[in-house]
Amino acid sequence: MVETWDEQYDVVVVGSGAAAMAGAWQAARAGLSTVVLEKTALLGGTSAYSGAACWLPGTDVQQRAGNGDSTEAARTYLRSLLGKESLAKQEAFLETAPRLVAELEADPAIEFTWRAFPDYFDLPGRVPNGRSFVPVDLPAEELGELAALVRPIVDRDRLGKGHGSGPLSAGRALIGRLLLALDRTGNGTVRVRHSVDGLVTDADGRVVGVEASTEGGRVRIGATRGVLLAAGGFERSATVRAEHGLPGSADWSMAPAGSSTGDAAQAAVALGAATDLMDQAWWAPGVATPEGAAAFAVGFRGGIVVDQHGHRYANESLPYDRFGREMAADPARVPSYAIFDARTSGQFPAYVVPGVAASDALEAGTWFQADTLEELADLAGLPREALVETVTRFNGFAAAGLDEDFGRGQDEFDRFFANPALVPVDQGPFVAARLVLADLGTKGGLVTDVDSRVLREDGTALAGLYAAGNTSASWTGPFYPGPGIPIGSGMVAASRAVSHLLG
Ligand SMILES: Cc1cc2nc3c(=O)[nH]c(=O)nc-3n(C[C@H](O)[C@H](O)[C@H](O)COP(=O)(O)OP(=O)(O)OC[C@H]3O[C@@H](n4cnc5c(N)ncnc54)[C@H](O)[C@@H]3O)c2cc1C
């Protein structure tokens, strides 16, 4: 049977986050005609919202910074944390990262710089101040008209405000730089408002194209060499989350509204693809917003967090995924309350809390404020005695400089955003801010091999089909080893997919 296509390319890439754009650039750079199909009107997905830290060890970027990182040290660290469960994937990642970064930086559009941000576990192989790096800011003029296609920073995007003045930074710089590099190859095409929900196979079962919904109707787009699914996870689908018992809520996900609902992965499942880790996400405590969403809180600088019994349950300075996992462990922790005092003049005591104005939160009743802890407890519906006792005990730890319950302040990460990490909560008025279990994307998805080929339950590969980023099940399992693992591992997986389809 001869297929009829609306368009045909060598490679079809579904999604436009970091994994997708890295894969598209690599394919186009190798001379393959490549199309990026993005469901929404803007490119970049959650990657564009991100800090764009890339955990890609043993590269020239760390060499330039002289921070002591090496592939061997990273191997020791990953092995200490993950054991041998995902050995082949760990090795593929370690082997590919330096090559990929060298290739990326050989392109004049792409440049990275190391940025201090400690790894998330105190284990052998950890490098002081971390090993991740970020893209250098990108002047919007360099990207020209294409800049308008890149999704702006989360607060501005939610208000439809565009990029504003100044260069594209962090996730916007990463997506902008990859887009610029793709555009300059002359082999790349980008289509927005193309939502892929079907895969086309030939008589032998090989994936040879996709079907997508567009404003102009349904289209069929052929791929002579392969299809790379890099369409994020299913974090924005309440239905798929419920089906797999994923904690949290689609409303509390940090992914852009209308983005990742798992449709691309579902199309692969319809062909017999296997999935794994469907109850896992990259977690974070989120400050509940008046609109019912959540804002990712990074780097606690004061206060404490209590459950609905008024008790602390973890070191508040834990890396966000680890704190999120503590939240998820008990229903009495969602919501939790961050209790803080006047030291931060009514502002949430964290390094970054995107766009939650105290006045709006107090008016909406997602935050409460009172002159005494007893009154605060009444307003927030917390047990008075327990809250006062918890705060008094914590203040004793702050005075002594030792958190006897949860060891806050003892790890390098705890002191990165606040040193000392133990600050008393004793200056009224006091605030209780509602915290929910947010996510930065799901990490369960299609099962892939070391070359990112999508596998069936029996371990055989679906010819012509690859997956990367949050569309695939992460080899890190229930762990988030360090800043930049989602993006770093996604770009590596996309790169390996392209190397494989190039043969
Ligand atoms: C504030 C914030 C900061 C973060 N900082 C970091 C960091 O510094 N480093 C790090 O590694 N991670 C960070 N993360 C997490 C990280 O951003 C995400 O986990 C990661 O970017 C996911 O990348 P991805 O390539 O899988 O896809 P995404 O970036 O999620 O992009 C997927 C894209 O696919 C599109 N899509 C979905 N379905 C379809 C379909 N059917 N057809 C076509 N297109 C489709 C979506 O609309 C979206 O644009 C952060 C997250 C947040 C929210």
XYZ file of C-alpha atoms and ligand atoms in Angstrom:
556
model
C 0.000 0.000 0.000
C 1.362 3.457 -0.884
C 0.927 5.996 1.932
C -0.326 9.461 1.100
C 1.125 12.271 3.167
C 0.375 15.957 3.582
C 4.090 16.458 4.114
C 7.079 14.169 4.380
C 10.427 14.567 6.147
C 13.316 12.327 7.117
C 12.640 12.853 10.806
C 9.510 13.912 12.683
C 10.071 15.247 16.206
C 6.995 15.519 18.424
C 7.163 18.250 21.090
C 9.515 21.218 21.400
C 11.111 21.040 24.869
C 14.830 20.650 25.436
C 14.909 16.975 24.420
C 12.925 17.578 21.226
C 14.914 20.614 20.149
C 18.267 18.956 20.855
C 17.195 15.925 18.810
C 15.818 18.039 15.962
C 18.996 20.115 15.812
C 21.176 17.033 15.723
C 19.147 15.407 12.933
C 19.009 18.592 10.849
C 22.707 19.221 11.384
C 23.412 15.765 9.969
C 21.589 16.787 6.801
C 18.218 15.159 7.484
C 15.071 17.122 6.730
C 13.453 17.482 10.127
C 10.142 18.825 11.372
C 9.257 19.782 14.939
C 5.535 19.428 15.703
C 4.358 21.352 18.768
C 0.836 21.083 20.165
C 0.555 24.609 21.627
C 1.136 27.992 20.004
C 4.587 28.375 21.599
C 7.810 26.385 21.635
C 9.673 25.107 24.656
C 7.158 23.489 27.026
C 8.245 23.230 30.653
C 11.855 23.409 29.448
C 11.272 27.070 28.565
C 9.973 27.752 32.099
C 12.973 26.020 33.648
C 16.245 27.269 35.058
C 17.869 25.200 32.243
C 20.432 23.695 34.578
C 21.936 20.792 32.639
C 23.373 17.844 34.605
C 25.779 16.675 31.927
C 28.989 15.609 33.663
C 32.578 15.318 32.488
C 32.393 17.961 29.759
C 34.497 20.925 28.650
C 32.166 23.249 30.562
C 33.184 21.818 33.946
C 36.821 21.675 32.766
C 36.714 25.416 32.038
C 35.223 26.051 35.478
C 37.868 23.865 37.101
C 35.342 22.498 39.577
C 36.820 19.014 39.817
C 34.053 17.203 37.937
C 34.842 14.181 35.805
C 32.994 11.303 34.177
C 34.509 8.986 36.768
C 33.307 11.103 39.711
C 29.823 11.272 38.181
C 29.886 7.490 37.674
C 30.717 7.015 41.362
C 27.906 9.370 42.363
C 25.265 7.765 40.142
C 26.314 4.272 41.161
C 26.165 5.212 44.875
C 22.630 6.534 44.453
C 21.080 4.256 41.845
C 23.069 1.052 42.223
C 23.203 -1.264 39.234
C 19.480 -1.165 38.445
C 19.923 1.053 35.383
C 23.601 0.367 34.728
C 23.451 0.291 30.923
C 21.538 3.583 30.813
C 23.892 5.206 33.316
C 26.872 4.213 31.182
C 25.228 5.367 27.956
C 24.467 8.708 29.605
C 28.007 9.152 30.972
C 29.561 8.229 27.650
C 27.301 10.496 25.572
C 27.228 13.653 27.742
C 30.763 14.968 26.905
C 30.349 14.231 23.192
C 26.933 15.894 23.012
C 28.095 19.025 24.817
C 31.179 19.295 22.585
C 28.925 19.055 19.514
C 26.469 21.593 20.891
C 29.194 24.069 21.800
C 30.827 23.663 18.381
C 27.724 25.387 17.018
C 28.163 29.199 17.182
C 24.570 29.539 18.427
C 25.180 27.517 21.598
C 27.245 28.350 24.661
C 27.104 27.121 28.261
C 28.577 28.259 31.544
C 28.955 26.384 34.849
C 26.731 27.633 37.679
C 27.069 26.637 41.352
C 24.131 24.440 42.452
C 24.934 21.449 44.673
C 23.974 17.889 43.806
C 21.019 16.607 45.794
C 22.604 13.755 47.769
C 25.611 13.594 50.069
C 27.232 10.590 48.421
C 30.659 9.624 47.073
C 31.388 11.355 43.779
C 29.520 14.545 44.696
C 31.448 17.641 43.587
C 31.434 20.697 45.881
C 28.990 23.295 44.483
C 27.680 20.869 41.905
C 28.477 20.025 38.308
C 25.515 21.415 36.373
C 25.691 24.298 33.912
C 23.330 26.682 32.150
C 23.102 28.308 28.704
C 24.507 31.798 28.349
C 21.758 34.457 28.003
C 20.651 35.050 24.422
C 19.978 38.593 23.153
C 16.472 38.544 21.634
C 17.791 40.393 18.540
C 19.990 37.409 17.699
C 16.892 35.248 17.424
C 14.954 37.947 15.567
C 11.338 37.108 14.728
C 11.774 33.577 16.046
C 11.967 34.965 19.624
C 8.196 35.437 19.614
C 7.802 31.675 19.175
C 9.669 30.839 22.404
C 7.489 30.424 25.502
C 8.184 33.245 28.006
C 9.029 32.806 31.708
C 6.176 31.290 33.708
C 4.699 34.444 35.308
C 4.713 36.435 32.096
C 3.403 33.483 30.080
C 0.443 32.958 32.423
C -0.469 36.623 31.948
C 0.154 36.534 28.158
C 2.837 39.231 28.488
C 5.559 37.966 26.150
C 9.280 38.168 26.924
C 9.566 41.819 27.907
C 12.862 43.621 27.546
C 16.305 42.102 28.017
C 17.840 38.886 26.777
C 16.265 35.435 26.864
C 17.688 33.677 29.900
C 17.621 30.205 31.494
C 15.073 27.904 29.760
C 14.222 30.571 27.205
C 17.915 30.856 26.315
C 18.229 27.083 25.945
C 15.200 26.757 23.673
C 16.122 29.971 21.836
C 19.687 28.806 21.216
C 18.585 25.365 20.006
C 15.964 26.991 17.757
C 18.552 29.361 16.318
C 20.959 26.498 15.684
C 18.167 24.411 14.092
C 17.101 27.298 11.887
C 20.651 27.879 10.688
C 21.023 24.283 9.498
C 18.511 25.065 6.745
C 17.025 21.582 7.221
C 14.641 22.306 10.090
C 10.930 23.161 9.960
C 8.821 24.074 12.966
C 5.040 23.716 13.116
C 3.071 24.945 16.117
C -0.565 23.996 16.886
C 0.078 20.464 15.667
C -1.115 17.987 18.268
C 0.114 14.487 17.469
C -2.249 11.732 18.563
C -1.583 8.891 16.146
C 1.325 6.943 14.669
C 1.264 5.451 11.191
C 2.924 2.098 10.518
C 3.781 0.317 7.290
C 2.929 -3.271 6.414
C 5.909 -4.504 8.482
C 4.819 -2.573 11.561
C 7.539 0.067 11.198
C 6.530 3.565 12.305
C 6.637 5.717 9.176
C 4.713 8.833 10.177
C 2.304 10.603 12.489
C -1.218 11.969 12.501
C -1.916 15.334 14.058
C -4.838 17.660 14.722
C -4.345 21.208 13.511
C -6.580 24.261 13.230
C -6.982 23.392 9.554
C -8.014 19.788 10.266
C -6.155 16.506 10.522
C -2.822 16.012 8.777
C -0.574 13.030 8.097
C 3.145 13.677 8.141
C 5.584 11.051 6.943
C 9.004 10.231 8.446
C 11.325 8.187 6.256
C 14.000 7.694 8.953
C 12.155 7.848 12.258
C 9.791 9.537 14.695
C 11.103 10.945 17.992
C 8.463 11.429 20.687
C 9.686 14.143 23.080
C 6.342 15.599 24.059
C 6.790 15.842 27.828
C 4.846 13.684 30.271
C 1.179 13.440 31.230
C 1.308 15.934 34.100
C -1.521 18.060 32.700
C -3.977 15.155 32.342
C -6.184 14.581 35.408
C -7.476 11.386 33.766
C -4.121 9.720 33.097
C -2.828 10.791 36.522
C -5.837 9.173 38.205
C -5.487 6.016 36.102
C -1.958 5.495 37.462
C -2.512 6.736 41.012
C -0.089 9.632 40.594
C -0.198 11.899 43.683
C -0.674 15.661 43.333
C -2.950 17.293 40.780
C -2.916 18.344 37.132
C -3.779 21.836 38.413
C -0.646 21.950 40.574
C 1.751 20.896 37.806
C 4.243 23.530 36.678
C 3.907 22.473 33.019
C 2.324 25.105 30.752
C -1.465 24.964 30.644
C -2.690 22.936 27.672
C 0.674 21.232 27.142
C 1.549 17.704 28.190
C -1.377 15.303 28.534
C 0.379 12.147 27.380
C -1.317 11.836 23.966
C 1.894 11.135 22.055
C 2.916 8.348 24.435
C -0.623 6.981 24.268
C -0.271 6.651 20.504
C 2.787 4.447 21.104
C 0.958 2.386 23.726
C -1.753 1.760 21.128
C 0.976 0.055 19.055
C 1.990 -2.146 21.978
C 4.671 0.005 23.660
C 5.435 -0.748 27.310
C 5.373 1.883 30.063
C 7.035 2.131 33.460
C 7.232 4.435 36.517
C 3.767 5.829 35.819
C 3.307 6.791 39.478
C 6.442 8.978 39.523
C 7.109 12.671 38.916
C 9.820 15.248 39.491
C 8.282 16.641 42.680
C 8.431 19.981 44.425
C 6.603 21.782 47.200
C 4.323 24.344 45.549
C 2.891 27.471 47.116
C -0.868 27.322 46.446
C -1.890 30.306 44.354
C -5.204 32.149 44.658
C -6.167 30.754 41.219
C -5.841 27.140 42.410
C -2.491 26.509 40.740
C 0.894 26.133 42.432
C 4.201 28.009 42.322
C 7.391 25.965 42.611
C 9.178 27.089 45.814
C 12.955 26.746 45.537
C 15.465 27.264 48.342
C 13.809 27.795 51.746
C 15.463 30.682 53.597
C 13.470 30.571 56.800
C 10.290 29.366 58.471
C 9.228 25.777 58.956
C 6.715 23.471 57.286
C 4.047 21.652 59.301
C 1.437 19.050 58.424
C -2.240 19.303 59.322
C -1.412 18.091 62.861
C 0.925 21.057 63.332
C 4.048 18.876 63.245
C 7.225 19.212 61.208
C 7.920 16.090 59.172
C 11.151 16.756 57.222
C 14.146 19.015 56.761
C 12.582 21.983 54.951
C 15.870 22.702 53.168
C 15.874 19.352 51.380
C 16.197 19.506 47.594
C 12.669 20.046 46.241
C 12.067 16.542 44.841
C 13.118 14.970 48.136
C 10.843 17.305 50.086
C 8.002 16.583 47.673
C 8.434 12.843 48.277
C 8.138 13.480 52.022
C 4.907 15.390 51.352
C 3.527 12.597 49.191
C 4.147 10.009 51.916
C 1.133 11.037 54.068
C -2.237 12.590 53.147
C -2.014 14.830 56.247
C 0.859 16.631 54.490
C -1.161 17.872 51.504
C -1.818 20.626 52.101
C 0.976 21.534 54.478
C 1.580 25.009 55.853
C 4.788 27.018 55.675
C 4.936 28.999 58.919
C 7.129 32.091 58.810
C 7.499 35.399 60.586
C 8.104 39.091 59.938
C 11.775 38.634 59.070
C 10.939 38.557 55.351
C 8.437 41.444 55.582
C 5.497 39.227 54.671
C 7.232 37.672 51.639
C 7.555 33.898 51.287
C 11.001 32.903 52.624
C 12.428 31.168 49.577
C 14.984 31.960 46.928
C 12.382 31.706 44.135
C 8.603 31.669 44.405
C 7.260 32.781 41.056
C 4.472 35.311 41.209
C 2.586 34.859 44.471
C 1.803 38.300 45.939
C 1.246 38.165 49.710
C -1.692 40.587 49.554
C -3.538 38.449 46.958
C -2.841 35.227 48.861
C -4.093 36.715 52.144
C -7.217 38.012 50.465
C -7.889 34.672 48.758
C -7.359 32.720 51.993
C -4.456 30.613 50.736
C -2.307 32.446 53.322
C -3.252 33.521 56.854
C -1.636 36.160 59.028
C -1.910 36.798 62.792
C 0.008 38.495 65.592
C 0.301 35.314 67.646
C 0.871 31.665 66.757
C -2.330 30.708 68.607
C -4.430 33.021 66.435
C -2.603 31.821 63.331
C -3.392 28.203 64.227
C -7.090 29.036 64.574
C -7.179 30.798 61.212
C -5.378 27.982 59.375
C -7.314 25.211 61.106
C -4.219 23.807 62.824
C -4.146 22.503 66.428
C -3.019 25.437 68.638
C -0.939 23.553 71.168
C 0.860 21.443 68.605
C 1.804 24.455 66.471
C 3.129 26.441 69.423
C 5.065 23.427 70.685
C 6.538 22.730 67.227
C 7.677 26.332 66.736
C 9.103 26.543 70.270
C 11.061 23.327 69.759
C 12.382 24.533 66.390
C 13.429 27.887 67.871
C 15.419 25.947 70.457
C 17.215 24.129 67.615
C 17.884 27.475 65.893
C 19.395 28.894 69.083
C 21.580 25.817 69.526
C 22.457 25.647 65.816
C 21.398 21.989 65.615
C 18.146 20.523 64.276
C 17.898 17.389 66.392
C 14.781 16.186 64.566
C 15.679 16.467 60.875
C 19.285 17.705 60.651
C 18.428 20.857 58.698
C 21.589 22.796 57.940
C 23.936 19.850 58.010
C 24.184 19.291 54.257
C 25.864 21.542 51.697
C 22.565 21.886 49.829
C 20.746 23.124 52.983
C 23.220 25.973 53.379
C 23.350 26.913 49.683
C 20.305 29.205 49.828
C 20.436 30.152 53.526
C 23.430 30.084 55.819
C 22.714 29.598 58.670
C 19.839 27.357 57.597
C 18.214 27.500 61.044
C 16.505 30.863 61.571
C 14.051 31.228 64.488
C 10.354 31.926 63.909
C 9.642 34.440 66.667
C 8.840 37.865 65.231
C 5.137 38.513 64.705
C 3.073 38.914 62.708
C 3.206 35.260 61.697
C 2.068 33.825 58.366
C 0.821 30.359 57.372
C 1.084 29.760 53.607
C -0.661 26.737 52.090
C 1.710 24.319 50.351
C 0.644 21.616 47.917
C 2.441 18.805 46.116
C 3.537 20.339 42.811
C 5.485 18.664 40.019
C 7.913 19.762 37.323
C 6.648 17.039 35.021
C 5.986 13.330 35.261
C 8.868 10.880 34.897
C 7.020 7.718 33.960
C 6.439 6.882 30.337
C 7.532 4.725 27.433
C 10.154 2.060 28.098
C 13.216 2.628 25.920
C 16.595 0.984 25.362
C 20.013 2.699 25.494
C 19.433 4.047 21.974
C 16.041 5.489 23.017
C 14.148 2.963 20.877
C 10.628 2.413 22.205
C 10.192 -1.149 23.482
C 7.269 -3.527 23.736
C 6.564 -5.564 26.895
C 8.613 -8.424 25.409
C 11.655 -6.156 25.044
C 11.562 -5.930 21.244
C 11.823 -2.503 19.649
C 9.107 -0.753 17.668
C 11.053 0.004 14.489
C 11.237 3.666 13.561
C 10.036 4.931 16.955
C 12.129 6.701 19.622
C 11.288 8.543 22.849
C 13.182 11.032 25.031
C 12.639 13.389 27.963
C 9.535 12.986 30.101
C 7.763 10.980 27.391
C 10.033 8.091 28.366
C 10.451 6.347 31.727
C 13.448 7.912 33.488
C 16.464 5.709 34.226
C 16.803 7.554 37.542
C 13.763 5.700 38.919
C 12.412 7.378 42.070
C 15.484 9.642 42.452
C 16.405 13.153 41.252
C 20.220 13.034 41.499
C 21.013 16.686 40.889
C 19.995 19.960 39.237
C 19.537 19.494 35.513
C 18.889 15.764 35.371
C 15.492 16.056 33.581
C 16.875 18.285 30.843
C 20.356 16.738 30.700
C 19.095 13.168 30.455
C 16.397 14.215 27.969
C 18.898 15.823 25.618
C 21.214 12.819 25.847
C 18.356 10.415 25.076
C 17.334 12.503 22.052
C 20.926 12.598 20.853
C 21.261 8.824 21.139
C 18.011 8.368 19.225
C 19.311 10.470 16.354
C 22.686 8.694 16.338
C 20.798 5.403 16.076
C 18.503 6.451 13.264
C 21.477 7.871 11.390
C 22.831 4.320 11.512
C 10.298 26.496 37.205
C 10.969 25.231 36.747
C 12.341 25.137 36.784
C 12.968 23.953 36.356
N 14.319 23.939 36.303
C 14.944 22.867 35.773
C 16.343 22.896 35.559
O 17.019 23.909 35.817
N 16.923 21.788 35.007
C 16.192 20.668 34.663
O 16.774 19.690 34.184
N 14.865 20.645 34.844
C 14.212 21.713 35.358
N 12.857 21.695 35.489
C 12.118 20.501 35.010
C 12.165 20.453 33.488
O 11.904 21.748 32.981
C 11.196 19.472 32.818
O 11.082 18.269 33.513
C 11.758 19.205 31.396
O 11.995 20.454 30.789
C 10.856 18.388 30.521
O 11.414 18.419 29.236
P 10.851 17.597 27.991
O 11.847 17.782 26.907
O 10.509 16.220 28.404
O 9.501 18.286 27.566
P 8.768 19.663 27.857
O 9.724 20.764 28.064
O 7.765 19.387 28.883
O 8.086 19.952 26.464
C 7.112 19.094 25.930
C 6.422 19.828 24.788
O 5.671 18.870 24.028
C 4.435 19.448 23.667
N 3.452 18.373 23.427
C 2.815 17.629 24.344
N 2.015 16.727 23.737
C 2.148 16.927 22.405
C 1.566 16.319 21.269
N 0.696 15.316 21.383
N 1.898 16.778 20.047
C 2.809 17.810 19.912
N 3.389 18.417 20.980
C 3.067 17.980 22.200
C 4.077 20.311 24.875
O 3.110 21.286 24.548
C 5.443 20.883 25.250
O 5.679 22.094 24.565
C 12.200 22.849 35.923
C 10.814 22.950 35.880
C 10.202 24.131 36.284
C 8.719 24.222 36.201
